[in-house]
Coordinates of C-alpha atoms in Angstrom, one line a residue:
X24 CA 0.0 0.0 0.0
X25 CA 1.0 3.6 -0.5
X26 CA 2.2 5.7 2.5
X27 CA 1.6 9.2 3.8
X28 CA 2.2 12.0 1.4
X29 CA 5.3 14.1 2.2
X30 CA 4.7 17.8 2.3
X31 CA 7.0 19.2 -0.4
X32 CA 4.7 17.7 -3.0
X33 CA 1.8 19.9 -4.3
X34 CA -0.9 18.3 -2.3
X35 CA -3.8 18.2 -4.7
X36 CA -1.7 16.6 -7.5
X37 CA 0.0 14.3 -5.1
X38 CA -3.2 12.9 -3.8
X39 CA -4.6 12.4 -7.3
X40 CA -1.3 10.7 -8.4
X41 CA -1.4 8.3 -5.3
X42 CA -5.0 7.3 -6.0
X43 CA -4.2 6.7 -9.7
X44 CA -1.3 4.5 -8.6
X45 CA -3.5 2.5 -6.3
X46 CA -6.0 1.9 -9.1
X47 CA -3.3 1.2 -11.7
X48 CA -1.5 -1.2 -9.3
X49 CA -4.6 -3.2 -8.7
X50 CA -4.9 -2.3 -5.0
X51 CA -8.2 -0.6 -5.9
X52 CA -9.5 -3.2 -8.3
X53 CA -12.5 -2.8 -10.6
X54 CA -15.7 -2.9 -8.6
X55 CA -14.1 -2.0 -5.3
X56 CA -15.6 0.8 -3.1
X57 CA -13.4 3.8 -2.5
X58 CA -14.2 6.2 0.4
X59 CA -12.8 9.6 1.3
X60 CA -12.4 8.7 4.9
X61 CA -10.2 5.5 4.3
X62 CA -8.0 7.2 1.7
X63 CA -7.6 10.3 3.8
X64 CA -6.4 8.2 6.7
X65 CA -4.1 6.2 4.6
X66 CA -2.5 9.2 2.9
X67 CA -2.5 11.2 6.2
X68 CA -4.3 14.2 4.6
X69 CA -7.6 15.9 5.0
X70 CA -10.7 14.7 3.2
X71 CA -10.9 17.8 1.0
X72 CA -8.0 17.0 -1.5
X73 CA -9.1 13.3 -1.5
X74 CA -12.7 14.4 -2.4
X75 CA -11.3 16.6 -5.2
X76 CA -9.2 13.8 -6.6
X77 CA -12.1 11.3 -6.5
X78 CA -14.4 13.7 -8.3
X79 CA -11.6 14.3 -10.9
X80 CA -11.3 10.5 -11.4
X81 CA -15.0 10.3 -11.8
X82 CA -14.8 12.9 -14.5
X83 CA -11.9 11.0 -16.1
X84 CA -14.2 7.9 -16.3
X85 CA -12.3 5.8 -13.8
X86 CA -14.8 6.0 -10.9
X87 CA -18.5 6.2 -10.6
X88 CA -20.4 7.5 -7.6
X89 CA -22.4 5.0 -5.6
X90 CA -25.1 5.6 -3.0
X91 CA -23.9 5.0 0.5
X92 CA -20.5 3.8 -0.8
X93 CA -18.9 7.0 -2.0
X94 CA -17.3 5.9 -5.2
X95 CA -16.6 2.6 -6.9
X96 CA -13.8 1.7 -9.4
X97 CA -15.7 1.2 -12.6
X98 CA -15.9 -2.4 -13.8
X99 CA -14.2 -3.6 -17.0
X100 CA -16.6 -3.2 -19.9
X101 CA -16.2 -4.6 -23.4
X102 CA -17.8 -1.5 -25.0
X103 CA -15.6 0.9 -23.1
X104 CA -12.4 -0.9 -24.1
X105 CA -13.6 -1.0 -27.7
X106 CA -14.1 2.8 -27.7
X107 CA -11.0 3.8 -25.8
X108 CA -8.2 1.7 -27.4
X109 CA -8.6 3.1 -30.9
X110 CA -8.5 6.7 -29.5
X111 CA -5.3 6.0 -27.6
X112 CA -3.8 4.3 -30.7
X113 CA -4.7 7.3 -32.9
X114 CA -3.3 9.8 -30.4
X115 CA 0.0 8.0 -29.9
X116 CA 0.3 7.5 -33.7
X117 CA -0.2 11.3 -34.0
X118 CA 2.7 11.9 -31.5
X119 CA 5.0 10.0 -33.9
X120 CA 3.8 11.5 -37.2
X121 CA 4.1 15.1 -35.9
X122 CA 7.6 14.5 -34.7
X123 CA 11.0 14.1 -36.3
X124 CA 13.3 11.1 -35.6
X125 CA 15.9 13.3 -33.8
X126 CA 13.4 14.1 -31.0
X127 CA 13.6 10.5 -29.7
X128 CA 16.2 9.1 -27.4
X129 CA 16.5 5.6 -29.0
X130 CA 19.1 4.4 -26.6
X131 CA 16.8 5.0 -23.6
X132 CA 13.7 3.7 -25.5
X133 CA 15.5 0.5 -26.4
X134 CA 16.6 0.0 -22.8
X135 CA 12.9 0.4 -21.7
X136 CA 11.8 -2.1 -24.4
X137 CA 14.4 -4.6 -23.1
X138 CA 13.1 -4.1 -19.5
X139 CA 9.6 -4.9 -20.7
X140 CA 10.8 -8.1 -22.3
X141 CA 12.8 -9.2 -19.3
X142 CA 10.2 -8.4 -16.7
X143 CA 7.9 -11.3 -15.7
X144 CA 5.9 -9.8 -12.8
X145 CA 2.7 -8.3 -14.3
X146 CA 2.6 -5.0 -12.4
X147 CA 6.3 -4.3 -12.9
X148 CA 5.9 -5.2 -16.6
X149 CA 2.9 -2.9 -16.9
X150 CA 4.9 -0.1 -15.3
X151 CA 7.8 -0.6 -17.7
X152 CA 5.4 -0.6 -20.6
X153 CA 3.8 2.6 -19.4
X154 CA 7.2 4.3 -19.2
X155 CA 8.0 3.2 -22.7
X156 CA 4.8 4.6 -24.2
X157 CA 5.0 7.8 -22.0
X158 CA 8.5 8.4 -23.3
X159 CA 7.4 8.0 -26.9
X160 CA 4.6 10.5 -26.5
X161 CA 6.7 12.9 -24.4
X162 CA 9.3 13.0 -27.1
X163 CA 6.7 14.8 -29.4
X164 CA 6.9 17.9 -27.1
X165 CA 3.2 18.4 -27.6
X166 CA 1.9 19.3 -24.2
X167 CA -1.8 19.1 -25.0
X168 CA -1.3 15.7 -26.6
X169 CA 0.7 14.4 -23.7
X170 CA -2.0 15.4 -21.3
X171 CA -4.8 13.8 -23.4
X172 CA -2.8 10.6 -23.6
X173 CA -2.1 10.6 -19.8
X174 CA -5.8 10.9 -19.1
X175 CA -6.7 8.0 -21.4
X176 CA -4.0 5.8 -20.0
X177 CA -5.2 6.4 -16.5
X178 CA -8.6 5.1 -17.5
X179 CA -7.2 2.2 -19.5
X180 CA -4.8 1.2 -16.7
X181 CA -7.5 -1.0 -15.3
X182 CA -7.6 -3.0 -18.6
X183 CA -3.8 -2.9 -19.2
X184 CA -3.0 -4.4 -15.8
X185 CA -5.5 -7.2 -16.3
X186 CA -4.1 -7.8 -19.8
X187 CA -0.6 -8.2 -18.3
X188 CA -1.9 -10.6 -15.7
X189 CA -3.9 -12.8 -18.1
X190 CA -1.7 -12.9 -21.2
X191 CA 1.0 -15.6 -20.9
X192 CA 3.2 -14.7 -23.9
X193 CA 4.0 -11.1 -24.8
X194 CA 6.5 -11.9 -27.6
X195 CA 4.4 -10.4 -30.3
X196 CA 3.9 -7.1 -28.3
X197 CA 7.7 -7.0 -27.5
X198 CA 8.5 -7.4 -31.2
X199 CA 6.0 -4.6 -32.1
X200 CA 7.9 -2.2 -29.8
X201 CA 11.1 -3.1 -31.6
X202 CA 9.5 -2.5 -34.9
X203 CA 8.4 1.0 -33.8
X204 CA 11.9 1.9 -32.7
X205 CA 13.5 0.4 -35.9
X206 CA 11.2 2.6 -38.0
X207 CA 12.2 5.7 -36.0
X208 CA 15.8 4.8 -36.4
X209 CA 15.3 4.5 -40.2
X210 CA 13.7 7.9 -40.2
X211 CA 10.3 6.6 -41.4
X212 CA 7.8 8.1 -38.9
X213 CA 4.8 7.0 -41.0
X214 CA 5.9 3.4 -40.6
X215 CA 6.6 3.9 -36.9
X216 CA 3.1 5.3 -36.4
X217 CA 1.6 2.4 -38.4
X218 CA 3.4 -0.1 -36.2
X219 CA 2.4 1.6 -33.0
X220 CA -1.3 1.7 -34.1
X221 CA -1.1 -1.9 -35.0
X222 CA 0.4 -2.7 -31.6
X223 CA -2.6 -1.2 -29.9
X224 CA -5.0 -2.9 -32.2
X225 CA -3.5 -6.3 -31.4
X226 CA -3.6 -5.5 -27.7
X227 CA -7.2 -4.4 -27.9
X228 CA -8.2 -7.6 -29.7
X229 CA -6.7 -9.7 -26.8
X230 CA -8.5 -7.6 -24.2
X231 CA -11.8 -7.8 -25.9
X232 CA -11.5 -11.5 -26.3
X233 CA -11.1 -12.2 -22.6
X234 CA -13.8 -9.6 -21.7
X235 CA -16.2 -11.8 -23.7
X236 CA -15.4 -14.9 -21.7

């Protein structure tokens, strides 16, 4: 579990980030009730910033309000995944097509790709995968696009973590990461974006398949 928030951090953003981490890490799983009181006690803060963070996550589509329960982490829904994955794929593809190859630190990105391949623990693998995609998008330098993608990934983290837990082999996804980086190294940003979009499409297909089961 997460610990108390240290005070140099901007409190409102710190509380939001900690709750996002609890959801993304699976400690606040889909369907679980979330209350202001328990989170405020755990984070050692007042209920006001917790309430603000929960309302923000409700607006982000991660939580829903529930009578007598405060909030509940939204369940995993086939329709929602089918709607969100293509949006994320398009936005990340846009980050590549609007960038030049020189904006990307390929050494660092390849190191991250290797970490994903080597990591076996699902949460740690998801964290490494998140850092890889965040670095790709951040390299675009487009602040508005970076913020949009971050919001979408917060919502999709519920699905991504379950994906990491349920899918035994990730060899295809790991190879797709390498294909994206190879295309950037070759200076072919259109090919890089196409590979990245395809990567998300394949991931979405896997997620939708087990959501039907």
